[in-house]
PDB file of C-alpha atoms in Angstrom:
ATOM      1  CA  UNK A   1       0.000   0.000   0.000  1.00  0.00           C
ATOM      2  CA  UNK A   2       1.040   3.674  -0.873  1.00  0.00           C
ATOM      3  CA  UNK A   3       1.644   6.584   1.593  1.00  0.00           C
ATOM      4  CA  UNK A   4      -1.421   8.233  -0.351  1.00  0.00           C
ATOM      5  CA  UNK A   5      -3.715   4.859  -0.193  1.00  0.00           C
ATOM      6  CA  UNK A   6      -2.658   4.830   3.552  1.00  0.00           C
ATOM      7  CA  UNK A   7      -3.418   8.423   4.023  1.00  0.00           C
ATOM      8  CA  UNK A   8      -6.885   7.875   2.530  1.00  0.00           C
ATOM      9  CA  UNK A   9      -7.502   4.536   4.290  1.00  0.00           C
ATOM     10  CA  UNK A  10      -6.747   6.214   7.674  1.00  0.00           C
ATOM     11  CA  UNK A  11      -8.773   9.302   6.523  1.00  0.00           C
ATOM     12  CA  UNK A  12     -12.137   7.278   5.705  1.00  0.00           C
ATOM     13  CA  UNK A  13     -11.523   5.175   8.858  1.00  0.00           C
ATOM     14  CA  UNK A  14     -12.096   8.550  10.836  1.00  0.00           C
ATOM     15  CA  UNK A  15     -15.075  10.002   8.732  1.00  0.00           C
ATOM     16  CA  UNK A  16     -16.724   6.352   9.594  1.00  0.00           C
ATOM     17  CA  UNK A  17     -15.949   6.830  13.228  1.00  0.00           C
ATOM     18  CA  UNK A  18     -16.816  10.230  13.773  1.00  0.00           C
ATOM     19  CA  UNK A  19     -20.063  10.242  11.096  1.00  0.00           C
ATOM     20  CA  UNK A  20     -20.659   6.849  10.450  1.00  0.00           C
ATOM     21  CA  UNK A  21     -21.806   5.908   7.184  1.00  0.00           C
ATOM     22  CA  UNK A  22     -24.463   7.879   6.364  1.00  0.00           C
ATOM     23  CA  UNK A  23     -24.199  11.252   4.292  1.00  0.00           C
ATOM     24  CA  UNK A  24     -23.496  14.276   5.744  1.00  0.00           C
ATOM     25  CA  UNK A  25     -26.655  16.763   6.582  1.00  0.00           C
ATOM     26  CA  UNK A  26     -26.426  19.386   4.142  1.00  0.00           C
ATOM     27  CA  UNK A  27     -27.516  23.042   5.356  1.00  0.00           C
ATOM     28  CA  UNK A  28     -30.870  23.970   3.518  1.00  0.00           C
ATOM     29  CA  UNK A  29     -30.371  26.774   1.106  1.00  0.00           C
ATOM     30  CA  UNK A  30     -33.424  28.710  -0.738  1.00  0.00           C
ATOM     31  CA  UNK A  31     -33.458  27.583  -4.258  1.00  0.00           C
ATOM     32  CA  UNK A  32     -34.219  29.887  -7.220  1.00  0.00           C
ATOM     33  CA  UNK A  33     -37.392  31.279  -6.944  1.00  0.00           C
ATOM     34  CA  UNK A  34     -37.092  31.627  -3.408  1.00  0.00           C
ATOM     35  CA  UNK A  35     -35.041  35.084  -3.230  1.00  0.00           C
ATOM     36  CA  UNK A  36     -37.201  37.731  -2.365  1.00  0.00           C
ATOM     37  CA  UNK A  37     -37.595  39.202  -6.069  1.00  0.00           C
ATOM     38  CA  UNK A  38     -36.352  36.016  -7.826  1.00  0.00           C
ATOM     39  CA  UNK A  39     -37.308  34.130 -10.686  1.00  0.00           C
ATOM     40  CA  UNK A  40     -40.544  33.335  -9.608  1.00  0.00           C
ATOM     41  CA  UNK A  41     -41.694  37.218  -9.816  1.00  0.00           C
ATOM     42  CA  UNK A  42     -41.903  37.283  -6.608  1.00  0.00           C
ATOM     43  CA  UNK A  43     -41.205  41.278  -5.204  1.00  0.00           C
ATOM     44  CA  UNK A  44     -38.832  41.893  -2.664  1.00  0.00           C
ATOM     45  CA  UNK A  45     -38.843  44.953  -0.733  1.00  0.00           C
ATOM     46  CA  UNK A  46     -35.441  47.184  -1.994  1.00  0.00           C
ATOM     47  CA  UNK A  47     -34.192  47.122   1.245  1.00  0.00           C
ATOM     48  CA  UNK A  48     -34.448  42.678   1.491  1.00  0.00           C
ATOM     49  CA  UNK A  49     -32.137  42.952  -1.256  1.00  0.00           C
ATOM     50  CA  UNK A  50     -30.042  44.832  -0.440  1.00  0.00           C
ATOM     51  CA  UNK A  51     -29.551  43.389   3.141  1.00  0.00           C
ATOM     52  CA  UNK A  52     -29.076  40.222   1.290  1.00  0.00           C
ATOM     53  CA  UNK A  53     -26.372  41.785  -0.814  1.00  0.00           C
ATOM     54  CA  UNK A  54     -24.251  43.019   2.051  1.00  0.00           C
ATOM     55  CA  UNK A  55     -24.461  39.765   3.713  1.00  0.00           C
ATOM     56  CA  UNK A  56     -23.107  37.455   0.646  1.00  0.00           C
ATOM     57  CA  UNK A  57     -20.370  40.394   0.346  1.00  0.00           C
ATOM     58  CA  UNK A  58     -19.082  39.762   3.610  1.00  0.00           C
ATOM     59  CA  UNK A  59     -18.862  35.999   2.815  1.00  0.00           C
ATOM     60  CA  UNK A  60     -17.404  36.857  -0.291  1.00  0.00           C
ATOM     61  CA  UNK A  61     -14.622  39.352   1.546  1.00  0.00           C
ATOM     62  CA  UNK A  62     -15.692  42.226   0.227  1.00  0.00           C
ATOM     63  CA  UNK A  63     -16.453  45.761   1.860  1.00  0.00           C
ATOM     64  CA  UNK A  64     -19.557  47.841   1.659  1.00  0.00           C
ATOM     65  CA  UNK A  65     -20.112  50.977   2.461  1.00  0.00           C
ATOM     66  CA  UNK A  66     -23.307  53.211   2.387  1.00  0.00           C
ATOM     67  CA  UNK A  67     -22.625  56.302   0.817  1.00  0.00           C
ATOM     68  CA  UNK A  68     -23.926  58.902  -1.679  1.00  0.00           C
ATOM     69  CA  UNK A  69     -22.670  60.209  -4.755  1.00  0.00           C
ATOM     70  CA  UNK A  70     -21.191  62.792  -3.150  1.00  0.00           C
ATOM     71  CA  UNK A  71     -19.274  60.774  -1.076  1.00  0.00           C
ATOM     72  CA  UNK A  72     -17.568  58.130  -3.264  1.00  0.00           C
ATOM     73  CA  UNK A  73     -15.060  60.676  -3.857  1.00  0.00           C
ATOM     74  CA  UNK A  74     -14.477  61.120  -0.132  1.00  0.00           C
ATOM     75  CA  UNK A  75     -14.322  57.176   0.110  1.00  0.00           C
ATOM     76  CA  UNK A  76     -11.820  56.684  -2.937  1.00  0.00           C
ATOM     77  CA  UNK A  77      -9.272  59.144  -1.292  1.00  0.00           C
ATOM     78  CA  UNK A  78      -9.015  57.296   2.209  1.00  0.00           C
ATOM     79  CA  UNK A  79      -8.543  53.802   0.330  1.00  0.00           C
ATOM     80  CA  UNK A  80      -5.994  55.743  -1.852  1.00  0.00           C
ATOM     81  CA  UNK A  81      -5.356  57.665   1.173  1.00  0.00           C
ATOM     82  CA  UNK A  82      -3.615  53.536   3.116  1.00  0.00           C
ATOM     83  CA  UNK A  83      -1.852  53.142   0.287  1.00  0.00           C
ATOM     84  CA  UNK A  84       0.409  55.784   0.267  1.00  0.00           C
ATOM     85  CA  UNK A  85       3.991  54.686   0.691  1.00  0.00           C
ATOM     86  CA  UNK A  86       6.136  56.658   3.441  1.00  0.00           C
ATOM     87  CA  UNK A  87       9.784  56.943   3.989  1.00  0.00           C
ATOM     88  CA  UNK A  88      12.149  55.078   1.806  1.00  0.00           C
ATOM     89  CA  UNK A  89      11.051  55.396  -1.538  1.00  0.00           C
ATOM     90  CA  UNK A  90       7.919  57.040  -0.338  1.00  0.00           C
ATOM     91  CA  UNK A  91       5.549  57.665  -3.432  1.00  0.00           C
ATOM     92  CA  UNK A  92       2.002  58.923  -3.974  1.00  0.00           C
ATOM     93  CA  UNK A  93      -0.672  55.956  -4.671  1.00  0.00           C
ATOM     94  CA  UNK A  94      -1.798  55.620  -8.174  1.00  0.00           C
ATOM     95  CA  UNK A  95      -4.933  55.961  -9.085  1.00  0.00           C
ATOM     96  CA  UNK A  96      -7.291  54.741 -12.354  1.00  0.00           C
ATOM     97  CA  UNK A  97     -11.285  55.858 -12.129  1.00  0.00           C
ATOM     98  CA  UNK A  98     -13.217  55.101 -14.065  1.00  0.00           C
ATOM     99  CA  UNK A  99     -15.932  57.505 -12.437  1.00  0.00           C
ATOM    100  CA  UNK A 100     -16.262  60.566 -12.820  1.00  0.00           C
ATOM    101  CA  UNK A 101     -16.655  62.160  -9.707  1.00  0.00           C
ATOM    102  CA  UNK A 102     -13.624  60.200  -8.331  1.00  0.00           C
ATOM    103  CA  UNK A 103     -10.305  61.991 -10.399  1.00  0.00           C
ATOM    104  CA  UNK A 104      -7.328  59.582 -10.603  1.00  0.00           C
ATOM    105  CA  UNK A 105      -3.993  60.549 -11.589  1.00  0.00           C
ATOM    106  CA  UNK A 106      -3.367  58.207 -14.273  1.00  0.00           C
ATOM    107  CA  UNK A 107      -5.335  57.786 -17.834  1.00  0.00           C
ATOM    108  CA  UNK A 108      -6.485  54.362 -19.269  1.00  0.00           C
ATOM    109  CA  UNK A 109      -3.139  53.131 -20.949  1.00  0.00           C
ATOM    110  CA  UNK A 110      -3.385  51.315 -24.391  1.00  0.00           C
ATOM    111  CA  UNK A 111      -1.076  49.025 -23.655  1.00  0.00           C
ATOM    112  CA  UNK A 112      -2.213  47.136 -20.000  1.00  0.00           C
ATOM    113  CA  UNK A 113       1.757  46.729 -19.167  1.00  0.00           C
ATOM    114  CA  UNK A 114       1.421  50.252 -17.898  1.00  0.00           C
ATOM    115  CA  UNK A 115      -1.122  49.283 -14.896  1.00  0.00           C
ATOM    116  CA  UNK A 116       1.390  46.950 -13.370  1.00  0.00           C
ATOM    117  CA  UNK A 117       2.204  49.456 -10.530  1.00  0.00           C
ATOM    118  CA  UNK A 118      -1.434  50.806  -9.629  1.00  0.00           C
ATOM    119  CA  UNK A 119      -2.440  50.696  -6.667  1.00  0.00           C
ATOM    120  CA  UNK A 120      -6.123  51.690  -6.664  1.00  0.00           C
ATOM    121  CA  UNK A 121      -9.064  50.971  -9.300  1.00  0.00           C
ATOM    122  CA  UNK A 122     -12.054  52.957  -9.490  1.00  0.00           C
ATOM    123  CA  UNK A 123     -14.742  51.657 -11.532  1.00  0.00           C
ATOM    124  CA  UNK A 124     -19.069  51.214 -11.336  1.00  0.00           C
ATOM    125  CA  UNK A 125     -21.115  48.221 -11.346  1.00  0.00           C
ATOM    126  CA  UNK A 126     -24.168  47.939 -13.771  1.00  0.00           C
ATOM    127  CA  UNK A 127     -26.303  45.266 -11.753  1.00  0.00           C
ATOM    128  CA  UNK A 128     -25.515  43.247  -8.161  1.00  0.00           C
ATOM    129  CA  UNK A 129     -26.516  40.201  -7.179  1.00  0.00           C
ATOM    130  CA  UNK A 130     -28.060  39.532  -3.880  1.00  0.00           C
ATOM    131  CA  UNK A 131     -27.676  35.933  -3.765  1.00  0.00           C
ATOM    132  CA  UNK A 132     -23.893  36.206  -3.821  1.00  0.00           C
ATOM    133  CA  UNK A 133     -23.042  39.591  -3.968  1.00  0.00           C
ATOM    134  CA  UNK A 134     -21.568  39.357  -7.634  1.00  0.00           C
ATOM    135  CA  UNK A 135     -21.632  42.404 -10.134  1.00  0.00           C
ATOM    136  CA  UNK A 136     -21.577  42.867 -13.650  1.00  0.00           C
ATOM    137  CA  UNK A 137     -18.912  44.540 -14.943  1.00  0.00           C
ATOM    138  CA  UNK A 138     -18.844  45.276 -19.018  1.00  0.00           C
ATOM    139  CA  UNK A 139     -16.064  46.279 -20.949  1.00  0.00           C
ATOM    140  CA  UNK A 140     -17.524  49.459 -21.242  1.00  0.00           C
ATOM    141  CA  UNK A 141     -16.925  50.185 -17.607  1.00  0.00           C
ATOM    142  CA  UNK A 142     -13.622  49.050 -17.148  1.00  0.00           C
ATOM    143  CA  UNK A 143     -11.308  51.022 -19.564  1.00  0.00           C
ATOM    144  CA  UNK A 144      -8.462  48.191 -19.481  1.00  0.00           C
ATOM    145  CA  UNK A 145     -10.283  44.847 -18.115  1.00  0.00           C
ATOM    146  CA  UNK A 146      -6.423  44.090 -17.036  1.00  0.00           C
ATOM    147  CA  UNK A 147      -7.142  46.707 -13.935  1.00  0.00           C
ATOM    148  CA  UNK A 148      -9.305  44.600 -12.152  1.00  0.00           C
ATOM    149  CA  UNK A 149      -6.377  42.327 -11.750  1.00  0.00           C
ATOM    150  CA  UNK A 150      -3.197  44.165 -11.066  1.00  0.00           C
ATOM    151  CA  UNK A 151      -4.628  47.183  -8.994  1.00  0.00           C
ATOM    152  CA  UNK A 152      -4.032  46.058  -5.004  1.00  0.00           C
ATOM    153  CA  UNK A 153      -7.275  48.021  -4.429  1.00  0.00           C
ATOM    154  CA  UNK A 154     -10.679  48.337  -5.881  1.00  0.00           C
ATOM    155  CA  UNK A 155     -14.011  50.256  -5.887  1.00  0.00           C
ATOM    156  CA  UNK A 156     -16.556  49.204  -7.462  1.00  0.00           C
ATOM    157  CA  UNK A 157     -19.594  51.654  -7.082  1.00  0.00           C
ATOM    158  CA  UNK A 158     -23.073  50.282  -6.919  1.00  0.00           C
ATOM    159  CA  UNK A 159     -26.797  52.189  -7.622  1.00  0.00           C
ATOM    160  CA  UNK A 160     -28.657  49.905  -4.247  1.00  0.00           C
ATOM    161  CA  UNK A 161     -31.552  50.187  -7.054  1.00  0.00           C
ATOM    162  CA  UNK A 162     -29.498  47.858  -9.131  1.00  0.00           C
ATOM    163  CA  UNK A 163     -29.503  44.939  -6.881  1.00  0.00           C
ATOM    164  CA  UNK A 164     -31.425  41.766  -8.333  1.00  0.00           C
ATOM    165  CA  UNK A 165     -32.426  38.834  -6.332  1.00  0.00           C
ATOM    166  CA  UNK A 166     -29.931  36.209  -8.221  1.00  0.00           C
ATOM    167  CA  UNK A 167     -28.473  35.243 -11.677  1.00  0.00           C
ATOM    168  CA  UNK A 168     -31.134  34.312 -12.807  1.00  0.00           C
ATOM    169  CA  UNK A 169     -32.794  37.598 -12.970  1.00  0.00           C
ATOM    170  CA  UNK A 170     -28.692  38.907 -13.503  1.00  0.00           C
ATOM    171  CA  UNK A 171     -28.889  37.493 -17.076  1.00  0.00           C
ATOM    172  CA  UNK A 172     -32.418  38.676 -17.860  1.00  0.00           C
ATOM    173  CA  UNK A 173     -31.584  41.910 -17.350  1.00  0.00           C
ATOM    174  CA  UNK A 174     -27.670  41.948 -18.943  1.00  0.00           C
ATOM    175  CA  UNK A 175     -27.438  42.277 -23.040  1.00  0.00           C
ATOM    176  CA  UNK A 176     -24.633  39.842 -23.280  1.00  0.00           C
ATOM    177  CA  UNK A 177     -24.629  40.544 -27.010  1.00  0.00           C
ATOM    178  CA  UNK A 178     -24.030  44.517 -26.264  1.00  0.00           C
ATOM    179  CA  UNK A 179     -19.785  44.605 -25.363  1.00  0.00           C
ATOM    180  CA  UNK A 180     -17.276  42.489 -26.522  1.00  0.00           C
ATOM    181  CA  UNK A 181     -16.411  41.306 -22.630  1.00  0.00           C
ATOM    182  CA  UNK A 182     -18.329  41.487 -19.363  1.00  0.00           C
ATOM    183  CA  UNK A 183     -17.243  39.241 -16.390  1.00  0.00           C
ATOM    184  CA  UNK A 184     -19.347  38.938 -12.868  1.00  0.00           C
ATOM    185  CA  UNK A 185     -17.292  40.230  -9.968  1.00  0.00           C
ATOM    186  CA  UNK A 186     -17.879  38.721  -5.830  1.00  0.00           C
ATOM    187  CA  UNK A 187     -14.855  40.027  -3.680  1.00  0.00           C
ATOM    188  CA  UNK A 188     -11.236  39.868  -3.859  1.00  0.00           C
ATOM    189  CA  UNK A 189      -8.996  37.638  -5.565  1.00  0.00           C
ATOM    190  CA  UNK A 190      -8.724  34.726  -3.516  1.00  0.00           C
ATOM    191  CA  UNK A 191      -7.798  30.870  -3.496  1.00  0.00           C
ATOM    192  CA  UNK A 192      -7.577  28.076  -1.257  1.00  0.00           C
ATOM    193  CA  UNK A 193      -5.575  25.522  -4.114  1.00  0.00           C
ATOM    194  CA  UNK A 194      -2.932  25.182  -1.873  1.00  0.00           C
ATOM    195  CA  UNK A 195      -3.381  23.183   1.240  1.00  0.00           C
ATOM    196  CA  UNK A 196      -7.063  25.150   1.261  1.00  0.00           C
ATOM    197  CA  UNK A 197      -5.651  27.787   3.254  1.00  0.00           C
ATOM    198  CA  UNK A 198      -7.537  30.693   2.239  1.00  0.00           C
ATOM    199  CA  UNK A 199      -5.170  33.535   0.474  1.00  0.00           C
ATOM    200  CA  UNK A 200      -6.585  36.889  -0.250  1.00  0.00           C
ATOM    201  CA  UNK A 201      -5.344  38.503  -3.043  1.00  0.00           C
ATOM    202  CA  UNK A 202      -3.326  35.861  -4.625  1.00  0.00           C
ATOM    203  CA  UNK A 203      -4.384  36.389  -8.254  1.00  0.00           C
ATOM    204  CA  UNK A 204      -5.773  39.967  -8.024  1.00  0.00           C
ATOM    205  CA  UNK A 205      -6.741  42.684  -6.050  1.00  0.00           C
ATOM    206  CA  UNK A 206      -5.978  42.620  -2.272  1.00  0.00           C
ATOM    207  CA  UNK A 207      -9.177  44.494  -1.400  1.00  0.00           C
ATOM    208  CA  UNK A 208     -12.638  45.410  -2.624  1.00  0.00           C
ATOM    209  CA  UNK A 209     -14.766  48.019  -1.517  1.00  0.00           C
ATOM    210  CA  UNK A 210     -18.489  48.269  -3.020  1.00  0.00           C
ATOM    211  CA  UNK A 211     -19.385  52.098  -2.545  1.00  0.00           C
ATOM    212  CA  UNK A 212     -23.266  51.217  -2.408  1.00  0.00           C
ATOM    213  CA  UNK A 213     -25.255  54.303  -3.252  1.00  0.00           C
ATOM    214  CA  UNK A 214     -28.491  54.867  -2.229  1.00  0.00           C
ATOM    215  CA  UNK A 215     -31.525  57.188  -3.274  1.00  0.00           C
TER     216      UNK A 215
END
């Protein structure tokens, strides 16, 4: 016998002792349809979803905070604001936005080389997802799709009013046929490949902040 047919003998020994041989309970989850506001037409109150969505963004490792328009600009300079390096080779943080009321200090490059040293990415959501906190992100919204993944920090601002209940009702609303590329964002990069330890940031952005505006 192998050291890995050992290891797995020994491991299904335990699960039999500990569980026994019956399956595992699984936790009960709604199914589609069941979201307030979800496939089966069912209306949610605004404020359902968006609890819902702050809830699955926390799972997900993401930040959100309440604001207004006016204060997403006030929000983007504090993030920039911890990313300022100090001292030896002390440098001011850069910053892409793809807002407008947010004003960065670097233009969309042509060639996506250029965004290897920012440090914070500014950009707005066209529709969230309660269910798991993802949000769709087009092309059209992103300038270089490359600064999702090499920025250490990013915003993604978010109308509350946008929020559906899942997918579902994601891809009903979303002309997939209108930009060339659109991707669903939940969180930071992250990964548990290795040993499942959980890593933040690994293949991405360190952070994300959803700037969540309401009214």
């Amino acid at each position: 016998m192998s050291a890995r047919e050992e290891i797995l003998r020994a491991v299904r020994a335990a699960r039999v002792a500990t569980f026994g041989n019956a399956a595992p309970a699984l936790p009960s989850l709604p199914t589609v349809g069941e979201w307030p506001g979800g496939a089966d037409g069912a209306q949610a109150t605004r404020s359902a979803l968006v609890d819902r969505f702050m809830v699955s963004a926390q799972g997900a490792a993401a930040r959100v905070v309440r604001t207004t328009r006016a204060g997403v600009a006030q929000l983007a300079a504090s993030v920039a604001d911890s990313l300022r390096v100090d001292g030896d080779g002390a440098r001011d943080p850069v910053v892409l936005s793809m807002v407008d009321a947010v004003h960065g200090n670097m233009a969309v490059p042509d060639d996506p080389h250029e965004l290897a040293t920012l440090d914070l990415f500014v950009c707005e959501g066209e529709i969230g997802v309660a269910e798991s906190s993802a949000i769709w992100l087009p092309t059209s919204r992103l300038g270089q799709r490359a600064a999702l993944l090499l920025a250490t920090e990013v915003i993604v601002v978010l109308e509350s009013a946008a929020i559906v209940a899942d997918l579902h009702a994601a891809y009903a609303a979303v002309d997939v046929g209108r930009e060339s590329f659109g991707l669903f964002l939940a969180g930071p990069s992250k990964t548990a490949d290795i040993e499942q330890s959980l890593v933040i940031g690994a293949h991405g952005a360190k952070g994300l902040t959803v700037a969540l505006i309401d009214g």
